XYZ file of C-alpha atoms in Angstrom:
353
model
C -66.847 -66.282 1.579
C -63.270 -66.922 1.946
C -60.347 -64.874 3.917
C -59.077 -64.211 0.006
C -62.656 -62.760 -0.847
C -62.912 -61.434 2.749
C -58.799 -59.769 2.068
C -59.845 -58.341 -1.667
C -62.817 -56.151 -0.414
C -61.371 -54.445 2.453
C -58.006 -53.656 0.235
C -61.088 -52.218 -2.743
C -62.773 -50.378 0.421
C -59.685 -49.026 1.678
C -59.039 -47.753 -1.727
C -62.080 -45.843 -2.190
C -62.605 -44.314 1.146
C -58.202 -43.002 0.088
C -59.840 -41.532 -3.075
C -62.388 -40.588 -1.593
C -60.168 -38.732 1.670
C -57.543 -37.710 -0.770
C -60.069 -35.284 -3.266
C -62.303 -34.157 -0.405
C -58.908 -33.095 0.565
C -56.984 -32.013 -2.649
C -60.793 -30.195 -3.326
C -61.024 -27.850 0.297
C -57.299 -26.612 -0.175
C -58.413 -25.758 -4.256
C -61.159 -24.026 -3.068
C -59.226 -22.202 0.532
C -56.312 -21.770 -2.093
C -59.182 -20.138 -4.851
C -60.817 -17.537 -2.122
C -57.087 -16.810 -1.023
C -56.682 -15.365 -4.439
C -59.383 -13.097 -4.772
C -58.246 -10.163 -2.112
C -55.084 -8.482 -3.932
C -52.328 -6.699 -1.819
C -49.923 -4.345 -2.955
C -48.664 -4.677 -6.236
C -51.123 -7.509 -7.413
C -54.248 -4.857 -6.464
C -55.610 -2.767 -8.811
C -55.385 0.028 -6.671
C -52.813 0.438 -5.246
C -51.736 3.334 -7.274
C -54.822 5.166 -5.044
C -54.120 3.388 -1.786
C -52.810 6.812 -0.160
C -55.930 8.579 -1.038
C -58.612 6.251 0.113
C -61.446 7.128 2.382
C -59.622 6.478 6.188
C -61.579 2.944 6.982
C -61.167 0.913 9.727
C -61.096 -3.217 9.003
C -64.119 -4.500 8.465
C -64.946 -5.866 11.894
C -64.403 -9.076 12.779
C -68.296 -11.497 11.186
C -69.583 -13.640 13.826
C -71.738 -15.165 11.217
C -74.934 -14.300 12.734
C -75.123 -10.274 12.071
C -76.713 -8.945 8.455
C -73.416 -7.688 6.707
C -73.638 -6.015 3.193
C -72.274 -6.794 0.252
C -70.924 -3.853 -2.597
C -70.597 -5.295 -5.698
C -68.959 -3.202 -8.514
C -68.195 -3.022 -12.357
C -66.527 -1.748 -14.026
C -65.997 -1.344 -18.279
C -61.915 -1.666 -18.607
C -61.734 -0.559 -22.139
C -59.786 2.219 -23.125
C -57.822 2.481 -19.317
C -54.125 1.898 -18.489
C -53.041 -0.563 -16.434
C -53.660 1.204 -12.445
C -55.741 3.068 -13.801
C -59.681 3.356 -11.609
C -62.729 3.681 -14.007
C -65.832 4.771 -13.404
C -68.381 1.635 -12.369
C -70.317 0.729 -14.650
C -73.121 -1.425 -12.187
C -73.619 -0.309 -9.014
C -75.474 -3.071 -6.861
C -75.922 -4.000 -2.762
C -76.294 -7.109 -1.529
C -77.594 -7.387 2.298
C -76.879 -11.117 3.663
C -79.174 -12.531 6.509
C -77.695 -15.207 7.944
C -80.603 -15.004 10.963
C -83.175 -14.759 8.253
C -82.072 -16.714 5.948
C -82.264 -13.803 3.441
C -80.859 -12.890 0.391
C -81.641 -8.475 -0.752
C -80.395 -7.191 -3.438
C -80.655 -3.226 -4.488
C -79.391 -1.625 -7.850
C -77.568 1.829 -7.369
C -78.572 4.083 -10.499
C -75.456 5.308 -11.771
C -76.269 9.249 -12.395
C -77.177 9.318 -9.103
C -75.240 12.372 -8.084
C -74.437 12.602 -3.433
C -71.497 13.214 -0.983
C -68.281 11.540 -2.400
C -66.051 11.564 1.026
C -63.695 13.933 0.844
C -64.228 14.493 -2.905
C -67.334 17.336 -2.804
C -70.240 15.853 -4.607
C -70.956 13.512 -7.761
C -72.593 10.631 -9.675
C -72.218 8.017 -7.435
C -70.672 6.284 -9.682
C -67.233 8.069 -9.541
C -66.938 7.364 -6.130
C -64.602 4.006 -7.211
C -62.386 6.228 -8.765
C -61.159 7.865 -5.663
C -60.295 4.458 -4.085
C -63.169 1.130 -2.425
C -63.088 2.734 0.837
C -64.314 6.060 -0.166
C -67.087 4.002 -2.534
C -68.689 1.923 0.176
C -69.031 5.064 2.643
C -70.532 7.248 -0.221
C -72.804 3.908 -0.878
C -73.118 3.753 2.332
C -73.768 6.847 3.723
C -76.590 7.466 0.907
C -78.512 4.169 1.715
C -78.734 4.386 5.671
C -76.604 1.549 5.867
C -73.130 0.005 7.122
C -70.932 -1.849 4.050
C -68.787 -3.644 5.467
C -67.291 -5.898 2.546
C -66.720 -4.718 -1.620
C -66.184 -7.581 -4.681
C -64.259 -5.580 -7.382
C -64.330 -6.850 -11.565
C -64.537 -5.948 -14.540
C -66.627 -6.883 -18.045
C -64.217 -10.256 -18.702
C -64.166 -11.241 -14.925
C -68.343 -11.238 -15.589
C -67.979 -13.167 -18.594
C -65.542 -15.491 -17.326
C -68.124 -16.097 -13.951
C -71.206 -17.132 -16.061
C -68.841 -19.514 -18.636
C -67.370 -21.266 -15.722
C -71.349 -22.119 -14.272
C -72.107 -23.097 -18.010
C -74.137 -20.456 -18.575
C -77.718 -19.907 -17.722
C -81.442 -20.287 -19.558
C -82.668 -16.753 -19.521
C -85.485 -14.991 -21.243
C -84.749 -12.355 -23.141
C -87.800 -9.610 -22.789
C -87.332 -7.798 -26.318
C -84.763 -7.948 -29.023
C -81.697 -6.140 -28.367
C -79.031 -4.606 -30.629
C -76.137 -1.916 -30.839
C -73.166 -1.423 -32.691
C -69.849 0.324 -31.967
C -67.020 1.112 -34.226
C -65.540 2.976 -31.254
C -63.882 -0.539 -29.676
C -63.963 -2.373 -32.698
C -67.376 -3.817 -32.468
C -65.954 -6.159 -29.521
C -68.403 -5.273 -27.569
C -71.763 -5.243 -29.675
C -74.869 -5.736 -28.293
C -76.993 -8.219 -30.141
C -80.314 -10.678 -29.186
C -83.435 -12.459 -30.353
C -86.411 -12.351 -27.823
C -86.828 -15.038 -25.816
C -86.057 -18.303 -23.782
C -82.836 -18.680 -24.724
C -79.182 -19.782 -22.903
C -76.874 -17.320 -22.266
C -72.902 -17.740 -22.044
C -70.433 -15.262 -20.553
C -70.642 -13.159 -24.087
C -74.405 -12.975 -24.151
C -74.081 -12.030 -20.199
C -73.250 -9.402 -20.978
C -74.477 -8.222 -23.357
C -77.601 -8.712 -21.643
C -76.546 -6.845 -18.274
C -74.608 -4.045 -20.459
C -78.345 -3.217 -22.866
C -80.164 0.464 -21.911
C -80.833 1.912 -25.601
C -84.607 2.104 -24.590
C -87.203 4.416 -23.206
C -86.128 3.431 -19.899
C -82.290 4.027 -20.529
C -80.670 2.734 -17.099
C -83.717 1.965 -15.066
C -84.230 -0.892 -16.804
C -80.777 -1.566 -17.729
C -80.515 -2.342 -13.919
C -83.282 -4.557 -13.460
C -82.634 -6.616 -16.048
C -79.079 -6.704 -13.805
C -80.634 -7.865 -11.016
C -82.697 -10.508 -12.726
C -79.366 -11.719 -14.433
C -77.347 -11.653 -10.868
C -80.021 -14.132 -9.269
C -80.283 -16.046 -11.805
C -76.103 -16.832 -11.725
C -76.436 -16.417 -8.056
C -78.952 -19.695 -8.465
C -77.047 -21.386 -10.744
C -73.673 -21.218 -8.354
C -76.058 -22.659 -5.762
C -75.988 -26.051 -8.265
C -74.188 -29.341 -7.101
C -72.563 -29.407 -10.515
C -71.235 -25.535 -9.822
C -70.072 -26.347 -6.253
C -68.552 -29.614 -7.323
C -66.454 -27.078 -10.051
C -65.394 -24.191 -7.311
C -62.202 -24.758 -7.521
C -61.951 -24.220 -11.547
C -64.972 -21.570 -11.199
C -62.899 -19.819 -8.999
C -59.505 -20.111 -10.790
C -60.518 -19.058 -13.920
C -62.309 -15.857 -12.175
C -59.498 -15.277 -9.372
C -57.576 -12.944 -11.832
C -60.345 -10.262 -12.414
C -61.688 -10.204 -8.959
C -60.318 -8.280 -5.976
C -62.454 -8.272 -2.620
C -61.236 -7.060 1.401
C -62.989 -9.969 2.359
C -60.698 -12.594 4.357
C -60.959 -16.573 3.481
C -62.557 -17.236 6.625
C -65.726 -14.495 5.750
C -65.428 -15.663 2.834
C -66.214 -19.710 3.668
C -68.848 -18.167 6.180
C -70.326 -16.041 3.362
C -70.381 -18.564 0.834
C -72.632 -20.893 3.207
C -74.910 -18.583 4.602
C -75.801 -17.394 0.957
C -75.812 -21.627 0.433
C -78.862 -21.887 2.994
C -79.855 -18.229 2.101
C -83.544 -17.177 -0.323
C -83.298 -14.223 -1.696
C -85.897 -12.143 -0.846
C -85.939 -8.785 -3.631
C -84.185 -7.062 -5.501
C -85.005 -2.777 -5.572
C -83.811 0.221 -7.287
C -81.951 2.829 -4.958
C -83.235 4.966 -5.829
C -86.853 4.671 -5.906
C -88.448 5.899 -8.404
C -90.683 7.899 -6.581
C -87.718 9.457 -5.111
C -86.377 10.852 -7.911
C -85.158 14.207 -8.933
C -84.312 15.286 -12.412
C -81.476 17.563 -12.336
C -79.175 19.702 -15.056
C -76.160 20.327 -12.741
C -72.578 22.042 -14.619
C -73.716 20.763 -18.135
C -74.763 17.243 -17.008
C -78.149 14.904 -16.434
C -77.483 14.144 -13.017
C -80.893 12.798 -10.578
C -80.130 13.827 -7.016
C -82.515 12.611 -4.520
C -85.931 14.104 -3.395
C -85.262 13.317 0.407
C -81.986 11.236 1.948
C -84.034 10.831 5.010
C -87.334 8.437 2.889
C -84.561 7.266 0.986
C -83.229 5.465 4.120
C -86.329 4.572 5.648
C -86.990 3.144 2.612
C -83.878 0.776 2.767
C -84.782 0.082 6.535
C -87.876 -1.049 5.126
C -86.938 -2.905 2.228
C -84.863 -5.078 4.679
C -87.449 -6.124 7.241
C -90.072 -6.402 5.848
C -91.815 -10.167 7.737
C -90.939 -13.620 5.418
C -94.638 -14.854 4.408
C -94.717 -18.283 4.122
C -95.848 -17.630 0.421
C -92.738 -15.970 -0.345
C -90.983 -19.078 1.398
C -92.849 -21.093 -0.780
C -92.774 -19.141 -4.197
C -89.212 -18.593 -4.097
C -87.634 -21.442 -6.148
C -90.647 -20.530 -8.956
C -89.301 -16.769 -8.669
C -87.438 -17.210 -11.906
C -89.821 -19.280 -14.507
C -92.158 -15.784 -13.880
C -89.420 -13.900 -14.834
C -91.231 -13.546 -18.602
C -94.097 -12.748 -17.176
C -92.861 -9.604 -14.964
C -91.243 -8.877 -18.336
C -93.491 -8.694 -19.943
C -96.287 -7.160 -18.072
C -93.642 -3.602 -17.641
C -94.268 -0.156 -18.530
C -91.971 2.089 -20.766
C -94.125 5.379 -20.662
C -91.448 7.388 -18.723
C -88.528 8.651 -20.535
C -85.042 7.777 -19.216
C -81.474 9.806 -18.478
C -78.596 9.901 -21.001
C -75.658 9.292 -19.444
C -71.984 7.906 -20.603
C -71.475 4.759 -23.497
C -71.765 1.267 -22.347
């Protein structure tokens, strides 16, 4: 090999290395900027009009990455609301992440659950967010008996952008789903056919919103948990990780959170290494009591103490070897679980979609 050839190789390798380092720098800075944009402050905050009356809550404790952390995920239907107005939560989930055991639990909260709203007497749990995110975190934390350190708030558009930005998900729709409404000019009609299929953002939202069956909101919350697990798994893919700056840029206008960038970095790293341990409805059926309060159909909790213990039992259940080995095949069993579901009980009628 002559000197000219060696020089050419050295220059080529140097250019490649420089290109990789340059892209790496761009990638990291883009992700940092995208994460930073998720936390809205001042006039950019969707809660700017109610911050003064929100529940008094300290800043989230500094998270060292070793203790469990609980995140309240809230989706709202903002149709017909003016900018600055906060609608009731259409869906509420709590993601509980254990960084030591590398496991994640997902709890979906029935929106008609009648409970104490700090500073605002008792009401449905989905009204808590109208008083601000701190109030919502405190209400959910008191109901479940666990501290809620963080929240993530979005609307229909944010959810659709998230699913579209990861390329959609392959998902089994357990039955035909159809619903039409002229009230919103048919913009959010639901029309899905039974079977395994590719769901883009619009179809995923249809699936998550559907509640027009015998079990109403009960089966809807389970569908939401299954769908969120599928989206979460897709976000762990190499393709999604490489597209993360693009994903963050797409969803940023529609999301608000109280997490800072450092906590987001640490949580993302833990979530990537963790497995979904399970998902549950809260309150569970055995603790629900249907009631009519002030002319409204609501769900009350038979024994609040038992509910809190139930949550602890779920979170502290041991991780078996078989569960660890089978976690990757859980989504493949989705259709079997859906087909085996019974629908003997009647659900409550609740707020419109």
